[in-house]
XYZ file of C-alpha atoms in Angstrom:
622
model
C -14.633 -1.905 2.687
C -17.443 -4.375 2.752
C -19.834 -4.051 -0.689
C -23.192 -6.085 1.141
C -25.029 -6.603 3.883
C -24.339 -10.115 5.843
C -24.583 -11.557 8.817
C -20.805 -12.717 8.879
C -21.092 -13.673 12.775
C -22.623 -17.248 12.377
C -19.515 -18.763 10.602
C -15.996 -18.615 11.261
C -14.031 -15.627 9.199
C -11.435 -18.524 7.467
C -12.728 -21.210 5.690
C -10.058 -22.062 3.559
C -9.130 -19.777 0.219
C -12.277 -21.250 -1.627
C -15.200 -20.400 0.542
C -13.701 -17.271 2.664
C -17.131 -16.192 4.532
C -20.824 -16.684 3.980
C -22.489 -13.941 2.234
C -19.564 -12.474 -0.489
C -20.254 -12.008 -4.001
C -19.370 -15.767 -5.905
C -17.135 -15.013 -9.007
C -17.101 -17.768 -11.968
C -15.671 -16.654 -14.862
C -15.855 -19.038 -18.001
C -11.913 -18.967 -19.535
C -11.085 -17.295 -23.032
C -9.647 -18.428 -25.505
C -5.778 -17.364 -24.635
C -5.679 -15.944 -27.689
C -8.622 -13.322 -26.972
C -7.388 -12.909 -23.319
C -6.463 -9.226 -23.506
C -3.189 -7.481 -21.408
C -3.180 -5.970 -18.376
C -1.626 -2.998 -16.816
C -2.556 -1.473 -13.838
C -1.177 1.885 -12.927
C -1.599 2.735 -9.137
C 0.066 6.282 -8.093
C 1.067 7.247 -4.368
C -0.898 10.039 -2.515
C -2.425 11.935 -5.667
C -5.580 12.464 -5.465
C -8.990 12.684 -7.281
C -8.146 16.870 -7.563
C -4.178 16.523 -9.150
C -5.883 16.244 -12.669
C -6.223 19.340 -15.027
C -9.369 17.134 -16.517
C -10.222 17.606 -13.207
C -10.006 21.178 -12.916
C -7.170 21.702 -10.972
C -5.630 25.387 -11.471
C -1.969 24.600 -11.502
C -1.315 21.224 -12.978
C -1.450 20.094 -16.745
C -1.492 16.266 -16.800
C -2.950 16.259 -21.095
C -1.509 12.056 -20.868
C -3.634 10.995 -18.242
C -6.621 13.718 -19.780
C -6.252 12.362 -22.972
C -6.726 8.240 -21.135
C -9.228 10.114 -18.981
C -10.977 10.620 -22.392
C -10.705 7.558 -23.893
C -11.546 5.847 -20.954
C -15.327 4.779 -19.051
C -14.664 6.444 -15.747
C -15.767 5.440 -12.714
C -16.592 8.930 -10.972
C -17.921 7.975 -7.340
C -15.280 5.195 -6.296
C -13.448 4.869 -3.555
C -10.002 3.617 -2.025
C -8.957 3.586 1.717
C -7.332 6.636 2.799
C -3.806 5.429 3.252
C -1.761 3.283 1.293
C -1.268 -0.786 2.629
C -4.943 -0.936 3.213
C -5.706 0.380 -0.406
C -3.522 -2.023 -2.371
C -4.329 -5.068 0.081
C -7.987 -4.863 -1.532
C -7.304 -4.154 -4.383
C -4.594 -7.685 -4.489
C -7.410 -9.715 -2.713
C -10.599 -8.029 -3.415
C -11.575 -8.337 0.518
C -11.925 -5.359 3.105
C -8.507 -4.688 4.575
C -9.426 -5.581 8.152
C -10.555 -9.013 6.639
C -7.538 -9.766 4.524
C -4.788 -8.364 7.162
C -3.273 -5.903 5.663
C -4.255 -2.682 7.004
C -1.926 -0.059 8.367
C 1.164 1.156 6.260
C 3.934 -0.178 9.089
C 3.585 -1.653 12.411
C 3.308 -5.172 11.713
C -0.125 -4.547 10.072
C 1.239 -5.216 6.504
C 1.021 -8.272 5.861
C -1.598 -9.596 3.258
C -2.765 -12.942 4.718
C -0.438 -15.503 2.961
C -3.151 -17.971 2.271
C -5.183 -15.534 0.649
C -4.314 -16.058 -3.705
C -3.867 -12.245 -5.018
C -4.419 -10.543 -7.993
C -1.203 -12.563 -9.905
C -2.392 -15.467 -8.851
C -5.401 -15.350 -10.683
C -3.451 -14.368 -14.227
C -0.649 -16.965 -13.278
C -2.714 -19.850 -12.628
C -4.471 -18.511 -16.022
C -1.730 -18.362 -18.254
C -0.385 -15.314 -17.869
C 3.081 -13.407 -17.777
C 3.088 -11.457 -14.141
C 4.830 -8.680 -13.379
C 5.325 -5.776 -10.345
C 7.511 -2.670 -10.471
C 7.559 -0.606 -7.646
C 6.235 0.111 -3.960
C 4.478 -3.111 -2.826
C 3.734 -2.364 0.514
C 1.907 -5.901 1.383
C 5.094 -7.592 3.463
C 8.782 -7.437 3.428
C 9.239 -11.181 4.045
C 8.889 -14.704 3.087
C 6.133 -15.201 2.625
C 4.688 -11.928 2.055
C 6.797 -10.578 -0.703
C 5.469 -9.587 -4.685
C 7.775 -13.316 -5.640
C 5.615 -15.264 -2.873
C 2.374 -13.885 -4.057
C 2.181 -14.820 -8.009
C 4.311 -11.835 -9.673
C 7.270 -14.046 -11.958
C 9.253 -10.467 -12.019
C 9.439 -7.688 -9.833
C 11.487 -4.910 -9.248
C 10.494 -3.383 -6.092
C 11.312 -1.413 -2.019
C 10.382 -2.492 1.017
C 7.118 -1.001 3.127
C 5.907 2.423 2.545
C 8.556 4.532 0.484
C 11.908 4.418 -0.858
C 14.305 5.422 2.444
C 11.551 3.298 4.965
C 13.636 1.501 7.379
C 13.903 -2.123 5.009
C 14.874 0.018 1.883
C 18.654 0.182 0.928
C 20.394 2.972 2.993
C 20.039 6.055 1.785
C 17.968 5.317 -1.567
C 17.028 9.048 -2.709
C 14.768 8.099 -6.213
C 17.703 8.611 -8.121
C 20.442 5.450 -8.919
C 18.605 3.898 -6.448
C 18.748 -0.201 -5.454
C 15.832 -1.949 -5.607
C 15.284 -5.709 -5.129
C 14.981 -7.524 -8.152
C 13.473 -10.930 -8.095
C 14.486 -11.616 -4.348
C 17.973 -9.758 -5.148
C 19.329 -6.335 -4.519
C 20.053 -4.835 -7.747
C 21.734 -0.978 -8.126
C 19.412 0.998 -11.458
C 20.035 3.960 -13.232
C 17.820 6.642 -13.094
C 14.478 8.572 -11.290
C 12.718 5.858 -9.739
C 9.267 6.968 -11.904
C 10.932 6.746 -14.943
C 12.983 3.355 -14.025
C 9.827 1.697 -12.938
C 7.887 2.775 -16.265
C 11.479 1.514 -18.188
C 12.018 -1.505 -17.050
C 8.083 -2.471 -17.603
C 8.077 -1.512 -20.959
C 11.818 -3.377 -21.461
C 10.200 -7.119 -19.888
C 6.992 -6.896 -22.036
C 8.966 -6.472 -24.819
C 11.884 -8.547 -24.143
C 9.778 -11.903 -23.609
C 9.461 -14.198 -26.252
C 6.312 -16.126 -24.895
C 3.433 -15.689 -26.911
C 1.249 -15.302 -23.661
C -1.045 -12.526 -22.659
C 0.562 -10.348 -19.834
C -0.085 -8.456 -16.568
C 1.762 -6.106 -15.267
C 1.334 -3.744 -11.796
C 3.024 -0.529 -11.823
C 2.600 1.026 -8.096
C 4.375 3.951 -8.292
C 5.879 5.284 -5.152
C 5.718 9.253 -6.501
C 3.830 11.253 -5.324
C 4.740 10.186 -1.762
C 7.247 12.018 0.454
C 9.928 12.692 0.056
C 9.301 15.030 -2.414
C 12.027 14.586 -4.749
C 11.601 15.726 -8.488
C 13.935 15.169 -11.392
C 15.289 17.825 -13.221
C 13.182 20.414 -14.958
C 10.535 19.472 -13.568
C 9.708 22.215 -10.595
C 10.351 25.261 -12.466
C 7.732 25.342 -14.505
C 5.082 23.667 -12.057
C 6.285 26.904 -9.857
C 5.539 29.665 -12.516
C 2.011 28.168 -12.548
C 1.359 28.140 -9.220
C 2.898 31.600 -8.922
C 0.378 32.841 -11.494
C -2.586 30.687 -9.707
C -1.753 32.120 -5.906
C -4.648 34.673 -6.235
C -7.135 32.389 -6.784
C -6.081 29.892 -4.270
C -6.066 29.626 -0.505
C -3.327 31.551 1.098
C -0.272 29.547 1.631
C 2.839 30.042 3.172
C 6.404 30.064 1.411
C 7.187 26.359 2.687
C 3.871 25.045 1.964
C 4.308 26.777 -1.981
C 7.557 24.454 -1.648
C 5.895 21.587 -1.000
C 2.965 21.474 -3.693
C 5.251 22.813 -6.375
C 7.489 19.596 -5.686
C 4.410 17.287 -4.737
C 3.092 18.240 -8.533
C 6.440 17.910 -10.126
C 5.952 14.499 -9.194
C 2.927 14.183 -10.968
C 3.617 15.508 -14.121
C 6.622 13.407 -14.292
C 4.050 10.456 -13.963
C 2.271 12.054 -16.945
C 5.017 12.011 -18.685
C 5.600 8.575 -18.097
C 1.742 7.860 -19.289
C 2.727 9.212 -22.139
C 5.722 6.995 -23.129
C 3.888 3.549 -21.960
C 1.027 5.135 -24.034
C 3.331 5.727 -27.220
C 5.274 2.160 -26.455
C 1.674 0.090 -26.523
C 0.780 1.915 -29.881
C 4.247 1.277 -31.863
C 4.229 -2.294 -30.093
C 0.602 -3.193 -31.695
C -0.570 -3.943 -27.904
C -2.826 -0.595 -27.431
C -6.059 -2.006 -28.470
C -5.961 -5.380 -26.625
C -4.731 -4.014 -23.208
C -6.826 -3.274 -20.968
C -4.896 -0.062 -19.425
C -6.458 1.054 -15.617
C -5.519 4.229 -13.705
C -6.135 5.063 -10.189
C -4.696 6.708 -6.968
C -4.124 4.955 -4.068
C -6.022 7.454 -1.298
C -7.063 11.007 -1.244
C -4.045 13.320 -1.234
C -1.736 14.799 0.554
C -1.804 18.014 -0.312
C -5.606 18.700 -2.125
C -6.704 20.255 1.471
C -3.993 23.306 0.996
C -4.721 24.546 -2.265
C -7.221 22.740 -4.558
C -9.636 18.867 -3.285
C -12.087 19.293 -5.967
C -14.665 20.192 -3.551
C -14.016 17.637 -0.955
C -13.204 18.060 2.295
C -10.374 15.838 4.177
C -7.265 13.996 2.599
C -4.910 11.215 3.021
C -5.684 9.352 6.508
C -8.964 10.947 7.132
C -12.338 9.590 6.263
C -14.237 12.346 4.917
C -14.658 12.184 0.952
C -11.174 13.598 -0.119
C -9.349 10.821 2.068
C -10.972 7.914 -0.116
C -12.615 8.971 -3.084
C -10.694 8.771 -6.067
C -9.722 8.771 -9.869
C -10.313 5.263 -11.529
C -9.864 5.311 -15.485
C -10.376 1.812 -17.389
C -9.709 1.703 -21.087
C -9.798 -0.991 -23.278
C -10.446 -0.513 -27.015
C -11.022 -4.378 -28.434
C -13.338 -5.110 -25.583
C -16.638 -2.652 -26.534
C -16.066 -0.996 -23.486
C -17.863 2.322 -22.829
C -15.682 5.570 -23.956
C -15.757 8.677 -22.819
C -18.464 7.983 -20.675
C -18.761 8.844 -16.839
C -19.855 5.824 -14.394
C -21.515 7.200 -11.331
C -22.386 4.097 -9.526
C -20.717 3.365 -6.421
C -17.820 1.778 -6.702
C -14.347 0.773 -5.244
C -10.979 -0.908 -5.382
C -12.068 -4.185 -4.062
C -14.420 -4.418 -7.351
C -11.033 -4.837 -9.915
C -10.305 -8.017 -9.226
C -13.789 -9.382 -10.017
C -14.037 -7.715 -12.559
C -10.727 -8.472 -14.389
C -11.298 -11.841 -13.590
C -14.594 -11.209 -15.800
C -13.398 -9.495 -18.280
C -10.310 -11.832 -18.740
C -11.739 -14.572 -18.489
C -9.662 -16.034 -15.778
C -9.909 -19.418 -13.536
C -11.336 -19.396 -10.774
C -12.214 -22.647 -10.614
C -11.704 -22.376 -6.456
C -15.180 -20.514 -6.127
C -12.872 -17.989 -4.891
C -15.159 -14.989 -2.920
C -14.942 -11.156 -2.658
C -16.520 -8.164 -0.786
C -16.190 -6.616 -4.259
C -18.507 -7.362 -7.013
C -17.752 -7.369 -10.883
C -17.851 -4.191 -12.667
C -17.830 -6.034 -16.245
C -21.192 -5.519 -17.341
C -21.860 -1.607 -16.183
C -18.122 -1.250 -18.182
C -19.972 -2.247 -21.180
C -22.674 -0.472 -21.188
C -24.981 -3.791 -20.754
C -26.564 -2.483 -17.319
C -26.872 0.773 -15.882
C -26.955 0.172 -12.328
C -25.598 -2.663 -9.433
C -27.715 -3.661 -6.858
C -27.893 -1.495 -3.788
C -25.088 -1.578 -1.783
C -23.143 0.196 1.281
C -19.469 0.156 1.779
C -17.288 0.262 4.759
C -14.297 2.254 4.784
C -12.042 1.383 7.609
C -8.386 0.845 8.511
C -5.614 0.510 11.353
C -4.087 3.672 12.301
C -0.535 5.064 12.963
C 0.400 4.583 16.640
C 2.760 7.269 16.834
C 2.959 8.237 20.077
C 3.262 4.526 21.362
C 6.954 3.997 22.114
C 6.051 0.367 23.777
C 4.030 -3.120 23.134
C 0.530 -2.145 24.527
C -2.245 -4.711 24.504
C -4.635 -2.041 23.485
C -3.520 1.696 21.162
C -4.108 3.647 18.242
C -3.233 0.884 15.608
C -5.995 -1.395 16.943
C -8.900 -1.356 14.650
C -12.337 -0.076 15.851
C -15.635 -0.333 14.890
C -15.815 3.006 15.347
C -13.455 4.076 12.949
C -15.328 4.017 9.923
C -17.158 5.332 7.516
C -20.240 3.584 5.901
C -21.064 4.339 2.460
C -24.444 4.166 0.965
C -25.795 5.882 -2.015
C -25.772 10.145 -1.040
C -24.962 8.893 2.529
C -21.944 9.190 4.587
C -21.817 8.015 8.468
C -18.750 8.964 10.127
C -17.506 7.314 13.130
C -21.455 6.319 13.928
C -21.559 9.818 15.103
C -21.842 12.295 11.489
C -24.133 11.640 8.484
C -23.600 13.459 5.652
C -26.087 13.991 2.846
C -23.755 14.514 -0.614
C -26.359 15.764 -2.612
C -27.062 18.988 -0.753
C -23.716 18.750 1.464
C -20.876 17.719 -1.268
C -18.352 19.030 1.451
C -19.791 17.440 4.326
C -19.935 20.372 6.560
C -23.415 20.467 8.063
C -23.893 16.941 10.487
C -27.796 15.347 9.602
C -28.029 12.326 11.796
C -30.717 13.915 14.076
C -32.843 14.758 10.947
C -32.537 10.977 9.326
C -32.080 8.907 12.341
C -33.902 5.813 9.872
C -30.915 6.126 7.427
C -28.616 6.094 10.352
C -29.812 3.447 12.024
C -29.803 1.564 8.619
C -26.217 2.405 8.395
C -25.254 1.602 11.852
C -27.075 -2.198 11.325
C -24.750 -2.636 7.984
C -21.369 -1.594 10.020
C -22.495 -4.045 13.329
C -22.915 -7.183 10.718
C -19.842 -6.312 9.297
C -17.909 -6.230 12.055
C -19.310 -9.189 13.881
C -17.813 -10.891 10.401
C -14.626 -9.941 11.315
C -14.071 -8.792 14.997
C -12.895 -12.265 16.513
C -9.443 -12.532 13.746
C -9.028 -8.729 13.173
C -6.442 -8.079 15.880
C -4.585 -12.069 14.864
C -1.206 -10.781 13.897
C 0.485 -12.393 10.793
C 3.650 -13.888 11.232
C 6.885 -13.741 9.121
C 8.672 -16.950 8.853
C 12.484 -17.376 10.105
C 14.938 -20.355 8.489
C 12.859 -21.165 5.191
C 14.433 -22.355 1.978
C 12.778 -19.327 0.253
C 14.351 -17.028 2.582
C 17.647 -18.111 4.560
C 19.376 -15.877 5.844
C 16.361 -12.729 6.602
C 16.464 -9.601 7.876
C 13.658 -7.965 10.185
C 13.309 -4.814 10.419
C 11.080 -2.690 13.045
C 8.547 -1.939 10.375
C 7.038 -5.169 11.934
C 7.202 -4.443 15.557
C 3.678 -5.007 16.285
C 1.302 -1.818 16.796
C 4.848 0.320 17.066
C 5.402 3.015 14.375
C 9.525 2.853 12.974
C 8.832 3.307 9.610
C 11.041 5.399 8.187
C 15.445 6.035 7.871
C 14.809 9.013 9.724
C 13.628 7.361 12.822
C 16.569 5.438 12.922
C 19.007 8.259 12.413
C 17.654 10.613 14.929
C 17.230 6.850 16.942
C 13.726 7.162 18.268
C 14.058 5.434 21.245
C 10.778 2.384 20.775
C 10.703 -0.956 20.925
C 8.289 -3.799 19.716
C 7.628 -7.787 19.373
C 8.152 -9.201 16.198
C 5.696 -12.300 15.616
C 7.445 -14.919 14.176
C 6.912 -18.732 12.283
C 9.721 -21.038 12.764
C 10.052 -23.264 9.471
C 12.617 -25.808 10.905
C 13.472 -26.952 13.735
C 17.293 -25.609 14.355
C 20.581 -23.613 15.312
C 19.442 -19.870 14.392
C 21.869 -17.193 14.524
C 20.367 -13.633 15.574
C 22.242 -10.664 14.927
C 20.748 -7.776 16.620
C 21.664 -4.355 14.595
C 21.518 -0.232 15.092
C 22.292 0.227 11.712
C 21.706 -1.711 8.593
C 24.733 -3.434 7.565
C 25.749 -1.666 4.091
C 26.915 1.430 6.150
C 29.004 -0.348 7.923
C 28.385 1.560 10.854
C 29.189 0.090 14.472
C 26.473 -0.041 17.449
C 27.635 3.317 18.670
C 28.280 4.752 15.363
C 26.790 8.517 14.162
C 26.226 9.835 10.833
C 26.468 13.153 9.810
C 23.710 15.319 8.348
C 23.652 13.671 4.178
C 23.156 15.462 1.084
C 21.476 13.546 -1.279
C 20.145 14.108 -5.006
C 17.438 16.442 -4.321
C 17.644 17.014 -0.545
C 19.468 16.525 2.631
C 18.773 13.652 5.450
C 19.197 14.354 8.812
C 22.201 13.429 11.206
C 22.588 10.086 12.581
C 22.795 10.082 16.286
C 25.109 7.827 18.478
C 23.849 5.668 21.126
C 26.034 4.440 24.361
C 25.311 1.111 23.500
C 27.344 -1.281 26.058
C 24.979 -4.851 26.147
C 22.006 -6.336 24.260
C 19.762 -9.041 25.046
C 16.789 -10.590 23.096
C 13.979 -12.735 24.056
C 12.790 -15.475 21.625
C 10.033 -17.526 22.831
C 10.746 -18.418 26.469
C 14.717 -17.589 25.782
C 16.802 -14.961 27.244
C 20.228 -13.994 26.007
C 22.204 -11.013 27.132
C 25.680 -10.169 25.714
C 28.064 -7.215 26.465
C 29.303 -5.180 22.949
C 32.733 -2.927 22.096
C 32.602 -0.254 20.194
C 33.710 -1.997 17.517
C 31.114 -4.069 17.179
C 28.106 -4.067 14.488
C 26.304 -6.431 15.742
C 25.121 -8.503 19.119
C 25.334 -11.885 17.878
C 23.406 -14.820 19.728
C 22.569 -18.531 18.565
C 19.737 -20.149 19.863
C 17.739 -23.438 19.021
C 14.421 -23.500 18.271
C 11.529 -25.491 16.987
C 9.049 -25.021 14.533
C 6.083 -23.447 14.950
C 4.843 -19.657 16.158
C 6.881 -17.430 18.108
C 7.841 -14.146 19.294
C 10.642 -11.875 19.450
C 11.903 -8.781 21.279
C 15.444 -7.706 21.650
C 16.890 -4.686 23.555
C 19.928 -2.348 23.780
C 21.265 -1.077 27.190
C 23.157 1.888 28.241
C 26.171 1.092 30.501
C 24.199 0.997 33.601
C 21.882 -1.542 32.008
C 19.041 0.794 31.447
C 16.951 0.161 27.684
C 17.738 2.331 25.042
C 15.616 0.992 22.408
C 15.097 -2.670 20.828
C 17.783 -3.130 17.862
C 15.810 -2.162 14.157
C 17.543 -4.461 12.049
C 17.956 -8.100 12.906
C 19.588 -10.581 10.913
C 18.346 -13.833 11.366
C 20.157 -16.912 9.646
C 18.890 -21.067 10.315
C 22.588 -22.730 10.482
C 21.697 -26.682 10.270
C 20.865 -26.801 6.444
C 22.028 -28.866 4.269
C-alpha cells in the first residue's frame, strides 16, 4: 500500500534505514516520560474477516468480548489490510508497502522482511520497552529474519504460514504442540489460541521490571486447518442450523467448514475475554493501549455472510482487504464508541504508536503510513487526501520449476488503487462505493478523469519501487546467531512448498534457495526428504495420521538412489541406501551471496524433486 502521491523514480529505493525514499510521511515523536508511556498489545487474528463479528451483523456468530472492545473502542471503519497474510503483517512491522519492504507473498522465498529495515519492536526496544511475540510470525524462518533478530526479547512462535507448514515441528495439530521459544524448540500444553493468550498474560506478569510493555499476539486461528477445541462446534452448528434459511445455500461440507472456521473464532473471543479480565484485576486496563484487527478479508465471508462485500482472502475486491481495526485506550482521551471513517490502513499503526507512545525515532525513520494520533483523539476530523495501493506477490502454484518470470512476480497490474469512494482494479475496473458498495457494475468509461488520476498515482508508485521489487532476500548460512540451520523449501524462490502435506504426498518441485555466506569455511549440507524428528529414511512412507481433531494424509515413498546439490559454482553428487536420512556433502565456501539447489534422482538418474529440508552446519568455529 502506498498512502501519497510521489515521484519515487528520481532516487534510489534504499537509502539507508533513516531516509528510506523521497516523498514518505517524516515521523518525530517527542519521548514520554517512561512513566506515562502506556502498554501495548496488539491482537492480529488469521483469515477472519471484517463480517465474523455479531457487532457486525453476522447471523451465526456471537463474539459479545470483542463487541463489548468494539464498544469501548474508536473504530476505524474504512481500513484496509492486504488480502493475504505475509504482506499484511510486513506493513504493519515496518509501516512500508509490502513490495517496498520485501515481504510479500506467504511462502516462496517472498517472506522475508528486509533485515535492515528496524520493525515495530525495534521502535519500543530502543525506547525502553519490554517486547514480546506469541504466535504465527510469518516474516522469515531464519537468521536474520526471525521475531529474536527483529527486536521481540521473547517469543514463542511457528515457522511461515500455519502450524503443520513445512518448517513447523512434524505433525503440530494446535493441540500439545512445539513451538520455538526464544530460538529453541519447546513442547506446550494446550490449544494453540489459548497457549498463545497464556503464556502472554504469564510474561507480563511474571517480569519484575518496572518498564512499560509491548506485546504482539498474531494468532494463527482462524487459518486452516480448521481445528477447534472441545465444545466449541456444537453450539456454533445449532446456530448455523437455525440461520440456513436465511443464508446462501451451502452444501453439507461447506456447513462443515464454517461451523469449524467460527469455532475458531469464538474461541478467540473467549480468549479476549480472559486478557480483558487479566488487564482489569492486574490494574493495567486503563494504561494499555489494546488494538484489534484481522489480517485480510476472510476465508469463508463469500459462502455465507461478507457484510456486503464482494471477494475474500487473496482477491482484491473490498472483502479481500478491508477490515476490522478496534483501538482502545482509556488514560489517553481517546475517542469511544465512536466510528472513524477516514481511510485508513495497517501501514498507519506504527506511526501512530510511535505518536501516541512517544517513542524514539531519533533516525528520521520514514513510512508510506501516516499517524493516526490526532483523528484517534478527536483533535481533527479528517487526513489529507490520499490514495492507497493494495498490491502483493501471488501463489505460484502451478510452477513446479525456477522460472525467470511466473505468477509470484509482482505486477503493476495487480493492484488495486484506493482513493476516497474509488476503487481501480487491475487498471482495468473502477468501482464507485457509494452507489456500488459491492462493486458489481464496472464505471471506468463513465469517469475516465478519476481513472486516469488513479492510474498516474499507481505509475509513480511503481517507478518507486520497480528496479528492487523482484531483489530476493537472502538467508544467511554459518552465523554465530544461527549455526547449525535448517532450510526448508518454503524459501525456494517463486516455488510454492508450503505446507506438511506437500511433502507427504511429495509434490515433485524444486527451487533455488538464495543464500549469504557469513564466514568463510568447511560447511556441511545435509540434503533431507523428511525432517529429521520422524526419523524417517530418504525412501521412507508414512501412513495416513490421526491427529487431535483430524487426520493427515499418507506419506508417500520416493525411489530415491543419488542426490546432488549445486552451491555457487559447486557440484556434488552422492549415491544413498535405503538406510540413509540424509545425503551428506561438505563443501568450502566464502563469504558473501550465493545460491543453492539440490536434487534427488531415481535409479536411472532422472530428478525426482530437490530435497525440502536441508541442514546446513559451518564446521571451522571455534
Amino acid at each position: 500500500m502506498s498512502g501519497h502521491s510521489s515521484n519515487f523514480a528520481s532516487r534510489p529505493l534504499w537509502q539507508g534505514i533513516g531516509a528510506i525514499v523521497a516523498g514518505l510521511v517524516f515521523l518525530g515523536a517527542s519521548p514520554l516520560a517512561a512513566a506515562d508511556r502506556p502498554n501495548v498489545i496488539l491482537v492480529m487474528s488469521d483469515d477472519q474477516g471484517y463480517g465474523e463479528l455479531s457487532c457486525h451483523g453476522n447471523p451465526v456468530l456471537q463474539t459479545p468480548m470483542l463487541d463489548r472492545l468494539h464498544g469501548e473502542s474508536v473504530r476505524l471503519t474504512d481500513f484496509h489490510v492486504a488480502p493475504m497474510c505475509t504482506p499484511t503483517r510486513g506493513e504493519l512491522m515496518s509501516g512500508l508497502d509490502a513490495f517496498r519492504n520485501g515481504a510479500m507473498n506467504v511462502s516462496s522465498g517472498r517472506t522475508l522482511l528486509r533485515p535492515e529495515l528496524p520493525t515495530m519492536a525495534d521502535f519500543f526496544a530502543r525506547s525502553g520497552y519490554r517486547t514480546a511475540m506469541f504466535g504465527k510470525w510469518h516474516l522469515g524462518d531464519n537468521y536474520p529474519f526471525r521475531p529474536q533478530d527483529r527486536g521481540f526479547q521473547e517469543s514463542i512462535w511457528f515457522p511461515s504460514s500455519h502450524i503443520s507448514a513445512v518448517p513447523d515441528f512434524w505433525d503440530n495439530d494446535y493441540f500439545n504442540d512445539t513451538y520455538v521459544h526464544n530460538g529453541r524448540r519447546e513442547s506446550f500444553s494446550g490449544y494453540c489460541t489459548d497457549i498463545f493468550f497464556r503464556e502472554a498474560m504469564h510474561w507480563i506478569e511474571g517480569s519484575s521490571e518496572k518498564k512499560p510493555f509491548f506485546v504482539y499476539l498474531p494468532l494463527n486461528a482462524a487459518h486452516a486447518p480448521h481445528f477447534v477445541p472441545p465444545g466449541y462446534r456444537e453450539p456454533v452448528a445449532a446456530r448455523l442450523e437455525k440461520a440456513l434459511p436465511n443464508l446462501p445455500k451451502l452444501t453439507p461440507s461447506q456447513q462443515a467448514a464454517i461451523t469449524s472456521f467460527l469455532a475458531m473464532v469464538v474461541n478467540i473471543d473467549d480468549n479476549m475475554g480472559r486478557l480483558d479480565e487479566f488487564l482489569q484485576k492486574s490494574g493495567l486496563r486503563d494504561n494499555t493501549i489494546l488494538i484489534f484487527l484481522t489480517d485480510n478479508g476472510s476465508t469463508m465471508g463469500p459462502r455465507y455472510f461478507n457484510a456486503d462485500m464482494k471477494g475474500g482472502k487473496v482477491t482484491l475486491w473490498e472483502g479481500g482487504h478491508r477490515v476490522p481495526c478496534f483501538i482502545r485506550w482509556p488514560k489517553g482521551k481517546l475517542l469511544v464508541d465512536k466510528d472513524v471513517s477516514e481511510l485508513t490502513h495497517v501501514q498507519d499503526l506504527l506511526p501512530t504508536l510511535i505518536d501516541l507512545c512517544g517513542l524514539d525515532n531519533s533516525a528520521d525513520s520514514r513510512f508510506d503510513g501516516t499517524s493516526l494520533a490526532a483523528l484517534l483523539r478527536g483533535e481533527r476530523q479528517s487526513l489529507p487526501d490520499r490514495m492507497l495501493v493494495v498490491n502483493y506477490s501471488r501463489m505460484p502454484f502451478r510452477t513446479t520449476r525456477p522460472t525467470p518470470v511466473n505468477a509470484a512476480t509482482p505486477r503493476r497490474e495487480g493492484a488495486a488503487v484506493l482513493w476516497k469512494r474509488w476503487r481501480l482494479l487491475e487498471d482495468r475496473e473502477l468501482y464507485d462505493l457509494t452507489t456500488d458498495f459491492h462493486q458489481d457494475k464496472n464505471v471506468i468509461d463513465q469517469h475516465p478523469e478519476v481513472a486516469a488520476k488513479m492510474r498516474a498515482h499507481l505509475n509513480a508508485w511503481w517507478d518507486g519501487l520497480k528496479d528492487e521489487v523482484n531483489v530476493p532476500q537472502r538467508v544467511v548460512i554459518g552465523s554465530e546467531q544461527e549455526n547449525p540451520s535448517i532450510l526448508t523449501a518454503c524459501e525456494w524462490f517463486d516455488v510454492f512448498v508450503d505446507q506438511q502435506r506437500q511433502v507427504r504426498r511429495a509434490d515433485r518441485k524444486n527451487g533455488v534457495w538464495y543464500l549469504d555466506v557469513a564466514a568463510d569455511g568447511e560447511y556441511e549440507l545435509v540434503l533431507r526428504r523428511w525432517p529429521e524428528e520422524t526419523g524417517l529414511t530418504l525412501t521412507g512412507s508414512l501412513p495416513e495420521t490421526k491427529v487431535t481433531d483430524g487426520v493427515y494424509v499418507a506419506g508417500k515413498a520416493l525411489p530415491i538412489h543419488s542426490a546432488r546439490l549445486r552451491i555457487g559454482d559447486q557440484e556434488q553428487s552422492a549415491k544413498t541406501t535405503p538406510s540413509d536420512e540424509g545425503a551428506a556433502f561438505r563443501v568450502s565456501l566464502k563469504k558473501g551471496p550465493t545460491t543453492l539447489q539440490t536434487w534427488f534422482l531415481d535409479e536411472q538418474g532422472q530428478e525426482i524433486c530437490g530435497a525440502y529440508y536441508v541442514h546446513v552446519r559451518r564446521l571451522d568455529t571455534k
